[in-house]
């Protein structure tokens, strides 16, 4: 059922139709985190030419920032069924149960493969994997590395595995079977489709020096999007600066269906650095609460107690909402999720009782980050507030990572595989990337399309100026952030619409990224307006209850020549 069609407001294509150079591969993987590198490593050897394209260097994406760990039923007391039950509860009725079953049953073997590739997880004194607990989990099932540097360790192992493969740089020796061609500092501009609507390749801009400089066309028989999330849509996020929604935007422009964009997870305990702090903010892992830290308000009241059976370890949406309520209730004047309008700008995390030795051993990265900001968690309370952390929605995929565009696959945060529903369970994200990338590599080689001629879809070519990004982020944070209502979302859409009318004079990565952020922000705000209920991470103060009669299904978004259509899909 169509909910709404919004006439063309954003450009339908960003790249010029005359690329300066052309390359070809069988499969191009966009993104180099756990999802992208797993896909590339598993496809290598199965198809002739595999390439990875990444906007920065191979280890610059979100994966390396993951602190808590990777969840899987690995402990003797645990089962995939229990992991499944916790995932479904966190997802608040919006998960695809088949996708969740795949995640939890294939998860343990996938983590073992990661270990075989060289990832060193922490062990207990008996040599077994040391497992911890995070919000929403009823068992200790989070494997971690170097205490709180799990993502960095996984990324190290994967990058080394890629480098161990006979290896060729873009512009250098051609890749053969068994090699992975790597384009670093290369921004994907558009997904290029063929006459049948399926994939024909990508336009990319290789930044810096060398033969590959400028916008070029990489023709490909399949594209695997593994480009991460959209954190930079908001003013404060745990995501790195590269998380500018590029994968979702290029998929949307190419005709792919996006699902449940409104389900954006706000992590409850992000270090509060002051009202004017913008961009990537330091995360205080849920694992710190898993080890016994607790939240207090300005009066020292442990406000999570009695609110949920898991108290400080309740699912993330429950904790974020409780913090926000305290922030808003703390005094008059706080109406929205704009931190500058709060009664209290943050709450506190108390982890002093963990002690110096424990902090140094278990959370060395977080300890260093707190100290770098003048807080010693051994003696001080840590100021914390929710900030954007994870997109549970994204490019809709089936159980094998296939999108609605032939030849286009998606995996990891850019995808909506159905495992997260309305609220991702802690530490399920690394696992999702791992499991679904393995699945893509199982089916893709037999589904390779012939190399197709590009047809240059999309109509209007254009860009908004990079300079509108700060205003876009302010609008999204204050009107479409943690706490939403119809009035605020309508205002967000109007203000974003005005930004979309502006045209960039300079063609550069800032303008490409900002156009992507705007494209996805509009779709996200529209989806949030359409979902007139509160479910998981989507919190509407004008519709405070979950409404299974009207909203048990999904909001699907498509775009044609900049015009967006929202459809309602039954569960
Ligand atoms: C955390 O360590 O709290 C974040 C883990 C996650 O997002 O799953």
Coordinates of C-alpha atoms in Angstrom, one line a residue, residues 141-545:
X141 CA 27.7 -14.3 25.1
X142 CA 29.8 -11.3 24.0
X143 CA 33.3 -12.2 22.8
X144 CA 35.8 -9.4 23.1
X145 CA 39.4 -8.6 22.4
X146 CA 42.1 -6.6 24.2
X147 CA 39.3 -5.8 26.7
X148 CA 37.4 -3.1 24.8
X149 CA 39.2 -3.0 21.4
X150 CA 37.2 -5.8 19.7
X151 CA 36.5 -4.0 16.5
X152 CA 40.1 -2.9 16.1
X153 CA 41.3 -6.5 16.6
X154 CA 38.8 -7.9 14.1
X155 CA 39.7 -5.2 11.6
X156 CA 43.4 -6.0 12.1
X157 CA 42.9 -9.7 11.4
X158 CA 40.8 -9.1 8.3
X159 CA 43.1 -6.5 6.8
X160 CA 46.0 -8.8 7.4
X161 CA 44.1 -11.7 5.7
X162 CA 43.4 -9.4 2.7
X163 CA 47.1 -8.4 2.6
X164 CA 48.2 -12.0 2.8
X165 CA 46.3 -12.7 -0.4
X166 CA 48.4 -11.9 -3.5
X167 CA 47.4 -8.3 -3.7
X168 CA 47.2 -5.5 -6.3
X169 CA 46.6 -1.7 -5.9
X170 CA 44.3 0.2 -8.2
X171 CA 46.3 1.5 -11.1
X172 CA 48.9 -1.2 -10.5
X173 CA 49.0 -4.8 -11.6
X174 CA 45.7 -6.3 -12.6
X175 CA 44.0 -8.6 -10.2
X176 CA 43.6 -12.3 -11.0
X177 CA 41.7 -15.1 -9.4
X178 CA 42.8 -15.1 -5.7
X179 CA 43.7 -11.5 -5.6
X180 CA 41.7 -8.6 -4.2
X181 CA 42.1 -5.3 -6.0
X182 CA 41.9 -2.4 -3.5
X183 CA 40.8 1.2 -4.2
X184 CA 41.6 3.3 -1.1
X185 CA 40.6 7.0 -0.8
X186 CA 38.0 6.3 -3.3
X187 CA 34.5 7.7 -3.0
X188 CA 31.6 5.9 -4.7
X189 CA 29.5 8.5 -6.5
X190 CA 26.8 6.5 -8.1
X191 CA 25.6 3.0 -8.7
X192 CA 25.3 2.6 -12.5
X193 CA 22.5 0.4 -13.8
X194 CA 21.9 -1.3 -17.2
X195 CA 18.8 -1.3 -19.5
X196 CA 17.2 -4.1 -17.4
X197 CA 17.5 -2.1 -14.2
X198 CA 20.2 -4.4 -12.9
X199 CA 23.8 -3.5 -11.9
X200 CA 26.3 -2.4 -14.5
X201 CA 29.0 -0.9 -12.1
X202 CA 29.9 2.1 -10.1
X203 CA 31.3 5.5 -10.7
X204 CA 34.0 6.3 -8.2
X205 CA 36.3 9.2 -7.5
X206 CA 39.8 8.3 -6.5
X207 CA 41.2 11.1 -4.4
X208 CA 44.8 12.1 -4.4
X209 CA 47.5 11.3 -6.9
X210 CA 48.0 8.6 -9.6
X211 CA 46.5 7.2 -12.7
X212 CA 43.2 6.6 -11.0
X213 CA 42.5 10.2 -10.1
X214 CA 39.1 11.8 -11.0
X215 CA 35.7 10.2 -11.6
X216 CA 35.9 6.9 -13.3
X217 CA 33.6 3.9 -14.1
X218 CA 34.2 0.5 -12.6
X219 CA 32.1 -1.9 -14.6
X220 CA 31.0 -4.9 -12.6
X221 CA 28.8 -7.9 -12.8
X222 CA 27.8 -7.6 -9.2
X223 CA 28.1 -5.0 -6.4
X224 CA 28.2 -5.8 -2.7
X225 CA 27.3 -2.8 -0.6
X226 CA 29.0 -3.0 2.8
X227 CA 29.5 0.7 3.3
X228 CA 28.2 1.1 6.9
X229 CA 25.7 3.5 8.3
X230 CA 24.3 7.0 8.5
X231 CA 25.6 8.4 11.8
X232 CA 26.7 11.7 10.4
X233 CA 23.0 12.5 9.7
X234 CA 23.0 13.7 13.3
X235 CA 25.1 16.2 15.1
X236 CA 26.4 13.8 17.7
X237 CA 27.2 10.2 16.8
X238 CA 29.5 7.4 17.8
X239 CA 30.2 6.8 14.1
X240 CA 33.4 7.9 12.4
X241 CA 33.3 10.8 9.9
X242 CA 33.1 8.4 6.9
X243 CA 29.6 7.3 8.0
X244 CA 27.6 9.6 5.6
X245 CA 24.9 7.2 4.4
X246 CA 26.5 6.9 1.0
X247 CA 25.5 3.2 0.4
X248 CA 21.9 3.8 1.3
X249 CA 21.8 6.9 -0.9
X250 CA 23.4 5.4 -4.0
X251 CA 21.1 2.3 -3.6
X252 CA 18.0 4.5 -3.4
X253 CA 19.0 6.5 -6.4
X254 CA 19.6 3.3 -8.4
X255 CA 16.1 2.1 -7.6
X256 CA 16.7 -0.2 -4.6
X257 CA 14.1 -0.5 -1.8
X258 CA 15.1 0.8 1.6
X259 CA 13.3 -0.5 4.7
X260 CA 12.6 0.9 8.1
X261 CA 14.9 3.9 8.0
X262 CA 13.1 5.4 11.0
X263 CA 14.6 2.8 13.3
X264 CA 17.8 4.6 14.3
X265 CA 19.4 3.4 17.5
X266 CA 20.7 6.0 20.0
X267 CA 23.4 4.5 22.3
X268 CA 22.5 5.5 25.9
X269 CA 26.0 6.0 27.2
X270 CA 28.0 8.3 24.9
X271 CA 30.4 10.6 26.7
X272 CA 28.9 14.1 26.9
X273 CA 31.6 16.6 25.8
X274 CA 29.6 19.8 26.1
X275 CA 26.7 21.4 24.3
X276 CA 28.6 22.4 21.2
X277 CA 30.5 19.2 20.6
X278 CA 29.7 17.8 17.1
X279 CA 30.6 14.8 15.0
X280 CA 32.0 11.5 16.4
X281 CA 31.7 11.3 20.2
X282 CA 33.4 8.8 22.5
X283 CA 31.4 5.7 23.3
X284 CA 31.3 4.2 26.8
X285 CA 30.6 0.6 25.9
X286 CA 27.5 -1.1 27.3
X287 CA 30.1 -3.7 28.5
X288 CA 31.1 -1.3 31.2
X289 CA 27.5 -1.6 32.6
X290 CA 27.8 -5.4 31.9
X291 CA 30.7 -5.4 34.4
X292 CA 28.7 -3.5 37.0
X293 CA 28.6 0.2 36.3
X294 CA 25.3 1.9 36.7
X295 CA 23.5 5.1 35.8
X296 CA 22.7 7.9 38.2
X297 CA 20.9 11.2 37.9
X298 CA 22.1 14.5 39.3
X299 CA 20.8 13.6 42.7
X300 CA 22.6 10.3 42.7
X301 CA 19.4 8.3 42.2
X302 CA 19.9 4.9 40.3
X303 CA 16.9 5.5 38.1
X304 CA 17.1 2.3 36.0
X305 CA 16.3 0.2 39.1
X306 CA 12.7 -0.9 39.1
X307 CA 12.2 0.3 35.5
X308 CA 13.1 -3.0 33.9
X309 CA 13.9 -6.5 35.1
X310 CA 17.5 -6.0 33.6
X311 CA 17.8 -2.5 35.2
X312 CA 21.0 -0.8 33.7
X313 CA 21.3 -3.7 31.2
X314 CA 17.8 -3.3 29.8
X315 CA 17.7 -3.1 25.9
X316 CA 19.2 0.0 24.6
X317 CA 16.0 1.8 23.6
X318 CA 14.7 1.4 27.2
X319 CA 17.9 2.8 28.7
X320 CA 18.1 5.7 26.2
X321 CA 14.5 6.7 26.8
X322 CA 14.9 6.5 30.6
X323 CA 18.0 8.8 30.3
X324 CA 16.1 11.2 28.0
X325 CA 13.1 11.3 30.3
X326 CA 15.4 12.2 33.3
X327 CA 17.1 14.8 31.2
X328 CA 13.8 16.3 30.2
X329 CA 12.2 16.0 33.6
X330 CA 15.2 17.5 35.4
X331 CA 13.8 21.0 35.1
X332 CA 11.3 22.9 33.0
X333 CA 12.0 24.0 29.5
X334 CA 13.2 20.7 27.9
X335 CA 10.9 19.7 25.1
X336 CA 12.9 18.1 22.4
X337 CA 15.9 15.9 21.9
X338 CA 18.0 19.0 21.1
X339 CA 20.6 18.9 23.8
X340 CA 20.7 22.6 24.0
X341 CA 17.1 22.7 25.1
X342 CA 17.4 20.1 27.8
X343 CA 16.7 20.7 31.5
X344 CA 19.8 18.6 32.2
X345 CA 22.2 18.1 29.3
X346 CA 23.3 14.6 30.5
X347 CA 23.1 12.0 33.2
X348 CA 26.0 10.2 34.9
X349 CA 27.6 6.7 34.7
X350 CA 29.2 5.5 37.9
X351 CA 31.9 3.0 37.4
X352 CA 34.3 4.1 40.2
X353 CA 33.8 0.9 42.1
X354 CA 35.4 -1.2 39.3
X355 CA 38.7 0.1 40.5
X356 CA 41.9 1.2 38.7
X357 CA 43.4 -2.3 38.1
X358 CA 40.1 -3.6 36.5
X359 CA 39.7 -0.5 34.4
X360 CA 43.2 -0.8 33.1
X361 CA 42.9 -4.4 32.2
X362 CA 39.3 -4.6 31.0
X363 CA 38.7 -1.2 29.4
X364 CA 42.0 0.3 28.5
X365 CA 40.7 2.1 25.4
X366 CA 37.7 3.7 27.2
X367 CA 39.9 4.6 30.1
X368 CA 42.4 6.4 27.8
X369 CA 39.6 8.2 26.0
X370 CA 38.0 9.4 29.3
X371 CA 41.3 10.6 30.6
X372 CA 42.0 12.4 27.3
X373 CA 38.8 14.4 28.0
X374 CA 39.7 15.2 31.6
X375 CA 37.6 12.5 33.3
X376 CA 39.1 9.7 35.4
X377 CA 36.4 7.0 35.7
X378 CA 38.3 5.5 38.6
X379 CA 37.5 8.6 40.7
X380 CA 34.9 10.6 38.6
X381 CA 31.4 10.0 37.4
X382 CA 31.3 10.0 33.6
X383 CA 28.8 12.4 32.0
X384 CA 26.7 10.5 29.4
X385 CA 23.9 11.2 27.0
X386 CA 22.3 9.3 24.1
X387 CA 23.8 9.8 20.6
X388 CA 23.2 8.2 17.2
X389 CA 24.8 4.9 17.1
X390 CA 23.3 2.5 14.6
X391 CA 20.9 2.3 11.7
X392 CA 18.7 -0.8 12.1
X393 CA 17.0 -0.1 8.8
X394 CA 18.7 0.1 5.4
X395 CA 18.8 -1.5 2.0
X396 CA 16.2 -4.3 2.1
X397 CA 17.7 -7.7 1.5
X398 CA 16.5 -11.3 1.5
X399 CA 18.2 -14.1 3.5
X400 CA 21.1 -14.2 1.0
X401 CA 21.8 -10.5 1.0
X402 CA 20.1 -9.8 -2.3
X403 CA 18.6 -6.4 -2.7
X404 CA 15.6 -5.6 -5.0
X405 CA 18.1 -4.5 -7.8
X406 CA 19.5 -7.5 -9.8
X407 CA 23.2 -7.9 -9.1
X408 CA 23.1 -5.6 -6.0
X409 CA 23.8 -7.2 -2.6
X410 CA 24.0 -5.5 0.8
X411 CA 25.4 -6.6 4.1
X412 CA 26.2 -5.1 7.5
X413 CA 24.8 -1.7 8.7
X414 CA 23.9 -0.5 5.2
X415 CA 21.5 -3.4 4.9
X416 CA 18.2 -4.2 6.4
X417 CA 18.3 -8.0 6.6
X418 CA 15.6 -8.1 9.2
X419 CA 17.7 -9.2 12.1
X420 CA 17.5 -6.0 14.1
X421 CA 13.8 -5.0 13.8
X422 CA 13.1 -1.8 15.6
X423 CA 16.1 -2.0 17.9
X424 CA 19.4 -3.9 17.5
X425 CA 20.5 -6.2 20.3
X426 CA 23.9 -5.2 21.5
X427 CA 26.9 -6.7 19.7
X428 CA 24.7 -8.3 17.0
X429 CA 26.0 -5.9 14.4
X430 CA 29.5 -7.4 13.8
X431 CA 27.8 -10.8 13.8
X432 CA 25.3 -9.7 11.1
X433 CA 28.0 -8.5 8.8
X434 CA 30.0 -11.7 9.2
X435 CA 27.1 -14.1 8.8
X436 CA 25.3 -12.4 5.8
X437 CA 28.6 -11.7 4.0
X438 CA 29.3 -15.4 4.1
X439 CA 25.8 -16.1 2.8
X440 CA 26.3 -13.6 -0.1
X441 CA 29.6 -15.3 -1.0
X442 CA 27.7 -18.6 -1.1
X443 CA 25.2 -17.6 -3.7
X444 CA 26.7 -14.7 -5.7
X445 CA 29.2 -16.6 -7.9
X446 CA 26.4 -18.7 -9.4
X447 CA 24.3 -15.6 -9.9
X448 CA 26.8 -13.4 -11.7
X449 CA 25.3 -11.3 -14.5
X450 CA 27.0 -10.7 -17.8
X451 CA 28.9 -7.4 -17.9
X452 CA 26.3 -4.9 -18.9
X453 CA 26.4 -1.6 -20.7
X454 CA 25.6 1.4 -18.4
X455 CA 22.4 3.2 -19.1
X456 CA 22.8 6.2 -16.8
X457 CA 19.6 6.2 -14.9
X458 CA 18.3 8.9 -12.7
X459 CA 17.6 12.0 -14.8
X460 CA 18.6 15.2 -13.1
X461 CA 22.3 15.4 -12.2
X462 CA 23.1 17.7 -9.3
X463 CA 24.6 18.3 -5.9
X464 CA 23.8 20.3 -2.8
X465 CA 26.6 22.3 -1.3
X466 CA 28.8 20.7 1.4
X467 CA 28.2 23.8 3.5
X468 CA 24.6 22.8 4.4
X469 CA 25.7 19.8 6.4
X470 CA 25.7 21.5 9.8
X471 CA 22.2 22.8 9.4
X472 CA 21.0 19.4 8.1
X473 CA 22.5 17.7 11.2
X474 CA 20.9 20.3 13.6
X475 CA 17.5 19.8 12.0
X476 CA 17.7 16.0 12.2
X477 CA 19.0 16.0 15.7
X478 CA 16.4 18.4 17.1
X479 CA 13.4 17.3 15.1
X480 CA 14.0 13.6 14.0
X481 CA 16.4 12.5 16.8
X482 CA 15.7 10.4 19.9
X483 CA 12.3 12.0 20.5
X484 CA 10.0 12.7 17.6
X485 CA 6.5 14.1 16.9
X486 CA 4.4 15.0 13.9
X487 CA 5.0 18.8 14.2
X488 CA 8.8 18.4 14.5
X489 CA 9.1 16.0 11.7
X490 CA 6.9 18.1 9.4
X491 CA 9.2 21.1 10.2
X492 CA 12.3 18.9 9.5
X493 CA 10.9 18.0 6.1
X494 CA 10.2 21.6 5.3
X495 CA 13.6 22.7 6.3
X496 CA 15.4 19.8 4.5
X497 CA 13.3 20.6 1.4
X498 CA 14.7 24.1 1.4
X499 CA 18.3 22.8 1.7
X500 CA 17.6 20.5 -1.2
X501 CA 16.8 23.5 -3.4
X502 CA 20.4 24.7 -3.1
X503 CA 22.9 23.7 -5.7
X504 CA 26.7 23.3 -5.2
X505 CA 29.1 25.4 -7.2
X506 CA 32.0 23.1 -6.4
X507 CA 32.0 19.4 -7.2
X508 CA 33.9 17.7 -4.4
X509 CA 33.5 14.9 -1.8
X510 CA 31.9 17.2 0.7
X511 CA 29.1 18.0 -1.7
X512 CA 28.7 14.3 -2.7
X513 CA 28.5 13.3 1.0
X514 CA 26.2 16.0 1.9
X515 CA 23.8 15.2 -0.9
X516 CA 23.8 11.6 0.3
X517 CA 23.1 12.7 3.8
X518 CA 20.2 14.9 2.6
X519 CA 18.8 12.2 0.4
X520 CA 18.7 9.7 3.3
X521 CA 17.6 12.4 5.9
X522 CA 14.5 13.2 3.8
X523 CA 13.6 9.5 3.5
X524 CA 14.2 8.9 7.2
X525 CA 12.1 11.8 8.3
X526 CA 9.3 10.8 6.0
X527 CA 9.4 7.2 7.3
X528 CA 9.4 8.5 10.9
X529 CA 6.4 10.7 10.2
X530 CA 4.5 7.8 8.6
X531 CA 5.1 5.5 11.6
X532 CA 2.5 6.9 14.1
X533 CA 3.5 4.7 17.1
X534 CA 6.4 4.2 19.5
X535 CA 8.3 1.0 18.8
X536 CA 11.9 0.1 19.8
X537 CA 14.2 3.0 18.9
X538 CA 11.4 5.0 17.2
X539 CA 9.9 7.2 19.9
X540 CA 7.0 9.4 19.1
X541 CA 5.7 11.6 22.0
X542 CA 2.5 12.2 20.1
X543 CA 1.9 8.4 19.7
X544 CA 3.5 7.0 22.9
X545 CA 2.3 3.3 22.5

